[in-house]
JSON list of C-alpha atoms and ligand atoms in Angstrom, two decimals:
[
{"chain": "A", "resi": 98, "resn": "MET", "atom": "CA", "xyz": [-0.04, 0.03, -0.41]},
{"chain": "A", "resi": 99, "resn": "ALA", "atom": "CA", "xyz": [0.96, 3.45, -0.92]},
{"chain": "A", "resi": 100, "resn": "ARG", "atom": "CA", "xyz": [1.73, 5.67, 2.36]},
{"chain": "A", "resi": 101, "resn": "GLY", "atom": "CA", "xyz": [2.67, 8.59, -0.27]},
{"chain": "A", "resi": 102, "resn": "HIS", "atom": "CA", "xyz": [1.93, 11.95, 3.02]},
{"chain": "A", "resi": 103, "resn": "SER", "atom": "CA", "xyz": [3.44, 9.55, 4.86]},
{"chain": "A", "resi": 104, "resn": "ARG", "atom": "CA", "xyz": [6.52, 11.59, 6.87]},
{"chain": "A", "resi": 105, "resn": "HIS", "atom": "CA", "xyz": [8.07, 8.41, 8.89]},
{"chain": "A", "resi": 106, "resn": "GLY", "atom": "CA", "xyz": [8.41, 5.09, 8.64]},
{"chain": "A", "resi": 107, "resn": "ALA", "atom": "CA", "xyz": [9.87, 3.26, 6.03]},
{"chain": "A", "resi": 108, "resn": "HIS", "atom": "CA", "xyz": [8.17, 1.22, 3.10]},
{"chain": "A", "resi": 109, "resn": "HIS", "atom": "CA", "xyz": [11.02, 0.36, 1.14]},
{"chain": "A", "resi": 110, "resn": "ASN", "atom": "CA", "xyz": [12.37, -3.31, 2.18]},
{"chain": "A", "resi": 111, "resn": "LEU", "atom": "CA", "xyz": [15.88, -1.78, 2.98]},
{"chain": "A", "resi": 112, "resn": "ASN", "atom": "CA", "xyz": [17.74, -4.64, 3.98]},
{"chain": "A", "resi": 113, "resn": "HIS", "atom": "CA", "xyz": [19.66, -4.82, 1.08]},
{"chain": "A", "resi": 114, "resn": "PHE", "atom": "CA", "xyz": [21.75, -1.79, 2.02]},
{"chain": "A", "resi": 115, "resn": "GLY", "atom": "CA", "xyz": [22.30, -3.52, 5.84]},
{"chain": "A", "resi": 116, "resn": "LYS", "atom": "CA", "xyz": [26.22, -4.31, 5.10]},
{"chain": "A", "resi": 117, "resn": "GLU", "atom": "CA", "xyz": [26.87, -1.43, 3.51]},
{"chain": "A", "resi": 118, "resn": "LEU", "atom": "CA", "xyz": [25.59, 0.56, 6.15]},
{"chain": "A", "resi": 119, "resn": "VAL", "atom": "CA", "xyz": [26.92, -1.41, 8.47]},
{"chain": "A", "resi": 120, "resn": "ARG", "atom": "CA", "xyz": [29.98, -0.37, 7.24]},
{"chain": "A", "resi": 121, "resn": "ARG", "atom": "CA", "xyz": [29.84, 3.06, 7.26]},
{"chain": "A", "resi": 122, "resn": "CYS", "atom": "CA", "xyz": [28.58, 2.96, 10.50]},
{"chain": "A", "resi": 123, "resn": "SER", "atom": "CA", "xyz": [31.02, 0.42, 12.40]},
{"chain": "A", "resi": 124, "resn": "ALA", "atom": "CA", "xyz": [27.89, -0.70, 13.62]},
{"chain": "A", "resi": 125, "resn": "HIS", "atom": "CA", "xyz": [27.43, 2.47, 15.65]},
{"chain": "A", "resi": 126, "resn": "CYS", "atom": "CA", "xyz": [24.62, 3.99, 15.90]},
{"chain": "A", "resi": 127, "resn": "GLU", "atom": "CA", "xyz": [24.93, 7.04, 13.30]},
{"chain": "A", "resi": 128, "resn": "LEU", "atom": "CA", "xyz": [22.89, 9.71, 15.77]},
{"chain": "A", "resi": 129, "resn": "CYS", "atom": "CA", "xyz": [24.12, 8.98, 19.21]},
{"chain": "A", "resi": 130, "resn": "ASP", "atom": "CA", "xyz": [26.99, 7.16, 18.88]},
{"chain": "A", "resi": 131, "resn": "ALA", "atom": "CA", "xyz": [25.27, 4.27, 20.82]},
{"chain": "A", "resi": 132, "resn": "GLN", "atom": "CA", "xyz": [27.03, 0.42, 20.67]},
{"chain": "A", "resi": 133, "resn": "GLY", "atom": "CA", "xyz": [26.54, -2.79, 20.78]},
{"chain": "A", "resi": 134, "resn": "VAL", "atom": "CA", "xyz": [22.83, -2.24, 20.76]},
{"chain": "A", "resi": 135, "resn": "LYS", "atom": "CA", "xyz": [20.82, -3.32, 18.01]},
{"chain": "A", "resi": 136, "resn": "LEU", "atom": "CA", "xyz": [20.15, -0.86, 14.97]},
{"chain": "A", "resi": 137, "resn": "LYS", "atom": "CA", "xyz": [17.64, -0.33, 12.38]},
{"chain": "A", "resi": 138, "resn": "ILE", "atom": "CA", "xyz": [17.54, 1.46, 9.31]},
{"chain": "A", "resi": 139, "resn": "TYR", "atom": "CA", "xyz": [15.53, 4.31, 9.25]},
{"chain": "A", "resi": 140, "resn": "GLU", "atom": "CA", "xyz": [14.81, 6.46, 5.78]},
{"chain": "A", "resi": 141, "resn": "VAL", "atom": "CA", "xyz": [14.97, 10.17, 5.78]},
{"chain": "A", "resi": 142, "resn": "PRO", "atom": "CA", "xyz": [12.21, 12.05, 4.69]},
{"chain": "A", "resi": 143, "resn": "PRO", "atom": "CA", "xyz": [11.03, 12.63, 2.16]},
{"chain": "A", "resi": 144, "resn": "ILE", "atom": "CA", "xyz": [11.43, 9.28, 1.33]},
{"chain": "A", "resi": 145, "resn": "PRO", "atom": "CA", "xyz": [12.09, 8.95, -2.64]},
{"chain": "A", "resi": 146, "resn": "ALA", "atom": "CA", "xyz": [9.87, 6.52, -4.75]},
{"chain": "A", "resi": 147, "resn": "ASP", "atom": "CA", "xyz": [12.63, 3.88, -5.37]},
{"chain": "A", "resi": 148, "resn": "ALA", "atom": "CA", "xyz": [14.68, 3.53, -2.02]},
{"chain": "A", "resi": 149, "resn": "MET", "atom": "CA", "xyz": [17.41, 4.86, -1.86]},
{"chain": "A", "resi": 150, "resn": "LEU", "atom": "CA", "xyz": [21.32, 4.26, 0.10]},
{"chain": "A", "resi": 151, "resn": "ASP", "atom": "CA", "xyz": [21.57, 7.82, 0.19]},
{"chain": "A", "resi": 152, "resn": "HIS", "atom": "CA", "xyz": [18.26, 8.89, 2.65]},
{"chain": "A", "resi": 153, "resn": "CYS", "atom": "CA", "xyz": [19.22, 5.94, 4.74]},
{"chain": "A", "resi": 154, "resn": "ILE", "atom": "CA", "xyz": [21.15, 5.88, 8.28]},
{"chain": "A", "resi": 155, "resn": "MET", "atom": "CA", "xyz": [22.18, 3.43, 10.70]},
{"chain": "A", "resi": 156, "resn": "ILE", "atom": "CA", "xyz": [20.61, 3.75, 13.83]},
{"chain": "A", "resi": 157, "resn": "CYS", "atom": "CA", "xyz": [19.63, 2.07, 17.29]},
{"chain": "A", "resi": 158, "resn": "GLU", "atom": "CA", "xyz": [15.96, 2.02, 18.88]},
{"chain": "A", "resi": 159, "resn": "THR", "atom": "CA", "xyz": [16.28, 5.15, 21.03]},
{"chain": "A", "resi": 160, "resn": "CYS", "atom": "CA", "xyz": [17.02, 7.40, 18.20]},
{"chain": "A", "resi": 161, "resn": "TYR", "atom": "CA", "xyz": [14.68, 5.78, 16.21]},
{"chain": "A", "resi": 162, "resn": "GLU", "atom": "CA", "xyz": [11.44, 5.96, 18.34]},
{"chain": "A", "resi": 163, "resn": "GLN", "atom": "CA", "xyz": [12.25, 9.79, 19.61]},
{"chain": "A", "resi": 164, "resn": "ILE", "atom": "CA", "xyz": [12.08, 10.62, 16.12]},
{"chain": "A", "resi": 165, "resn": "GLU", "atom": "CA", "xyz": [8.80, 8.61, 14.99]},
{"chain": "A", "resi": 166, "resn": "LYS", "atom": "CA", "xyz": [7.30, 10.23, 18.26]},
{"chain": "A", "resi": 167, "resn": "PRO", "atom": "CA", "xyz": [9.24, 13.89, 19.10]},
{"chain": "A", "resi": 168, "resn": "LYS", "atom": "CA", "xyz": [6.47, 14.92, 21.64]},
{"chain": "A", "resi": 169, "resn": "ARG", "atom": "CA", "xyz": [8.30, 12.60, 24.07]},
{"chain": "A", "resi": 170, "resn": "LEU", "atom": "CA", "xyz": [11.79, 13.33, 23.67]},
{"chain": "A", "resi": 171, "resn": "ASP", "atom": "CA", "xyz": [14.30, 13.38, 25.56]},
{"chain": "A", "resi": 172, "resn": "ALA", "atom": "CA", "xyz": [16.42, 16.21, 25.09]},
{"chain": "A", "resi": 173, "resn": "ASP", "atom": "CA", "xyz": [19.38, 14.89, 27.20]},
{"chain": "A", "resi": 174, "resn": "HIS", "atom": "CA", "xyz": [19.76, 12.10, 25.01]},
{"chain": "A", "resi": 175, "resn": "TRP", "atom": "CA", "xyz": [20.30, 14.28, 22.15]},
{"chain": "A", "resi": 176, "resn": "ARG", "atom": "CA", "xyz": [23.12, 15.99, 23.47]},
{"chain": "A", "resi": 177, "resn": "CYS", "atom": "CA", "xyz": [24.52, 13.75, 20.86]},
{"chain": "A", "resi": 178, "resn": "LEU", "atom": "CA", "xyz": [23.70, 15.93, 18.56]},
{"chain": "A", "resi": 179, "resn": "TYR", "atom": "CA", "xyz": [26.57, 18.26, 18.88]},
{"chain": "A", "resi": 180, "resn": "ASN", "atom": "CA", "xyz": [29.00, 15.93, 16.99]},
{"chain": "A", "resi": 181, "resn": "SER", "atom": "CA", "xyz": [26.26, 14.48, 15.22]},
{"chain": "A", "resi": 182, "resn": "ILE", "atom": "CA", "xyz": [25.58, 17.53, 12.96]},
{"chain": "A", "resi": 183, "resn": "TRP", "atom": "CA", "xyz": [28.80, 16.80, 11.80]},
{"chain": "A", "resi": 184, "resn": "ASN", "atom": "CA", "xyz": [28.68, 13.77, 9.90]},
{"chain": "A", "resi": 185, "resn": "ASP", "atom": "CA", "xyz": [30.02, 13.25, 6.91]},
{"chain": "A", "resi": 186, "resn": "THR", "atom": "CA", "xyz": [26.83, 11.62, 5.61]},
{"chain": "A", "resi": 187, "resn": "PRO", "atom": "CA", "xyz": [24.83, 14.35, 4.41]},
{"chain": "A", "resi": 188, "resn": "ALA", "atom": "CA", "xyz": [21.23, 12.00, 5.64]},
{"chain": "A", "resi": 189, "resn": "VAL", "atom": "CA", "xyz": [22.79, 11.74, 9.07]},
{"chain": "A", "resi": 190, "resn": "LYS", "atom": "CA", "xyz": [23.52, 15.45, 8.87]},
{"chain": "A", "resi": 191, "resn": "VAL", "atom": "CA", "xyz": [20.27, 16.21, 7.68]},
{"chain": "A", "resi": 192, "resn": "ALA", "atom": "CA", "xyz": [18.10, 13.65, 10.29]},
{"chain": "A", "resi": 193, "resn": "ALA", "atom": "CA", "xyz": [19.92, 15.28, 13.32]},
{"chain": "A", "resi": 194, "resn": "LEU", "atom": "CA", "xyz": [19.63, 18.75, 11.98]},
{"chain": "A", "resi": 195, "resn": "ALA", "atom": "CA", "xyz": [16.08, 18.01, 11.58]},
{"chain": "A", "resi": 196, "resn": "MET", "atom": "CA", "xyz": [15.55, 16.45, 15.20]},
{"chain": "A", "resi": 197, "resn": "LEU", "atom": "CA", "xyz": [17.89, 19.49, 16.44]},
{"chain": "A", "resi": 198, "resn": "ASP", "atom": "CA", "xyz": [14.98, 21.99, 14.97]},
{"chain": "A", "resi": 199, "resn": "GLN", "atom": "CA", "xyz": [12.78, 20.03, 17.27]},
{"chain": "A", "resi": 200, "resn": "VAL", "atom": "CA", "xyz": [14.84, 20.70, 20.45]},
{"chain": "A", "resi": 201, "resn": "ALA", "atom": "CA", "xyz": [16.02, 23.98, 20.09]},
{"chain": "A", "resi": 202, "resn": "GLU", "atom": "CA", "xyz": [12.17, 24.44, 20.46]},
{"chain": "A", "resi": 203, "resn": "ARG", "atom": "CA", "xyz": [12.45, 24.04, 24.08]},
{"chain": "A", "resi": 204, "resn": "GLU", "atom": "CA", "xyz": [16.20, 23.75, 25.01]},
{"chain": "A", "resi": 205, "resn": "ALA", "atom": "CA", "xyz": [18.23, 27.04, 24.65]},
{"chain": "A", "resi": 206, "resn": "TRP", "atom": "CA", "xyz": [21.29, 25.02, 24.60]},
{"chain": "A", "resi": 207, "resn": "ALA", "atom": "CA", "xyz": [20.36, 23.24, 21.02]},
{"chain": "A", "resi": 208, "resn": "ALA", "atom": "CA", "xyz": [19.23, 26.46, 20.46]},
{"chain": "A", "resi": 209, "resn": "GLU", "atom": "CA", "xyz": [22.71, 27.86, 20.47]},
{"chain": "A", "resi": 210, "resn": "LEU", "atom": "CA", "xyz": [24.04, 24.82, 18.40]},
{"chain": "A", "resi": 211, "resn": "ARG", "atom": "CA", "xyz": [21.12, 25.41, 15.76]},
{"chain": "A", "resi": 212, "resn": "GLU", "atom": "CA", "xyz": [22.93, 28.87, 14.59]},
{"chain": "A", "resi": 213, "resn": "GLN", "atom": "CA", "xyz": [26.72, 26.99, 14.55]},
{"chain": "A", "resi": 214, "resn": "ALA", "atom": "CA", "xyz": [25.57, 24.28, 12.20]},
{"chain": "A", "resi": 215, "resn": "TYR", "atom": "CA", "xyz": [26.96, 24.80, 8.53]},
{"chain": "A", "resi": 216, "resn": "MET", "atom": "CA", "xyz": [25.20, 23.05, 6.04]},
{"chain": "A", "resi": 217, "resn": "GLU", "atom": "CA", "xyz": [25.97, 22.63, 2.30]},
{"chain": "A", "resi": 218, "resn": "PRO", "atom": "CA", "xyz": [22.98, 24.40, 0.47]},
{"chain": "A", "resi": 219, "resn": "GLU", "atom": "CA", "xyz": [21.83, 20.68, -1.44]},
{"chain": "A", "resi": 220, "resn": "GLU", "atom": "CA", "xyz": [21.59, 19.44, 2.44]},
{"chain": "A", "resi": 221, "resn": "GLU", "atom": "CA", "xyz": [20.30, 22.78, 3.39]},
{"chain": "A", "resi": 222, "resn": "ALA", "atom": "CA", "xyz": [17.19, 22.24, 0.64]},
{"chain": "A", "resi": 223, "resn": "TRP", "atom": "CA", "xyz": [16.71, 18.48, 2.12]},
{"chain": "A", "resi": 224, "resn": "LEU", "atom": "CA", "xyz": [16.15, 19.44, 5.50]},
{"chain": "A", "resi": 225, "resn": "GLU", "atom": "CA", "xyz": [13.55, 22.26, 4.28]},
{"chain": "A", "resi": 226, "resn": "GLU", "atom": "CA", "xyz": [11.85, 19.75, 2.32]},
{"chain": "A", "resi": 227, "resn": "LEU", "atom": "CA", "xyz": [11.86, 16.93, 5.64]},
{"chain": "A", "resi": 228, "resn": "GLU", "atom": "CA", "xyz": [10.22, 20.44, 8.01]},
{"chain": "A", "resi": 229, "resn": "ALA", "atom": "CA", "xyz": [7.22, 20.51, 5.22]},
{"chain": "A", "resi": 230, "resn": "LEU", "atom": "CA", "xyz": [6.15, 17.49, 5.32]},
{"chain": "B", "resi": 556, "resn": "LIG", "atom": "ZN1", "xyz": [21.02, 6.28, 18.71]}
]
């Protein structure tokens, strides 16, 4: 079933990206750097019609759940964004900045960090698109 307007939730079978993603993230959560935990593939919206590795990030269940349910977010967990907003992988960076924008609504440290963030124009366009969903 098509879930064209869905902002969250993968609708692709992404398992074939698993190996490559595990290599990229060295089995650490790409957002909070947790290791030794179960990692899931998350597709950074807007979700392309065809599954794209460039839209996938490998994250832990804590990050995953809070991205899915931002109302329940634990701001302290997201201090990990001090590192992840500088990630070399655009999908990680965009996901990190989208979360930072949520946290920045209630936390002064996050609002300050947001001002330091630097994005390439493509990353900025991607983030805008994601947040408009
Ligand atoms: Zn995590």
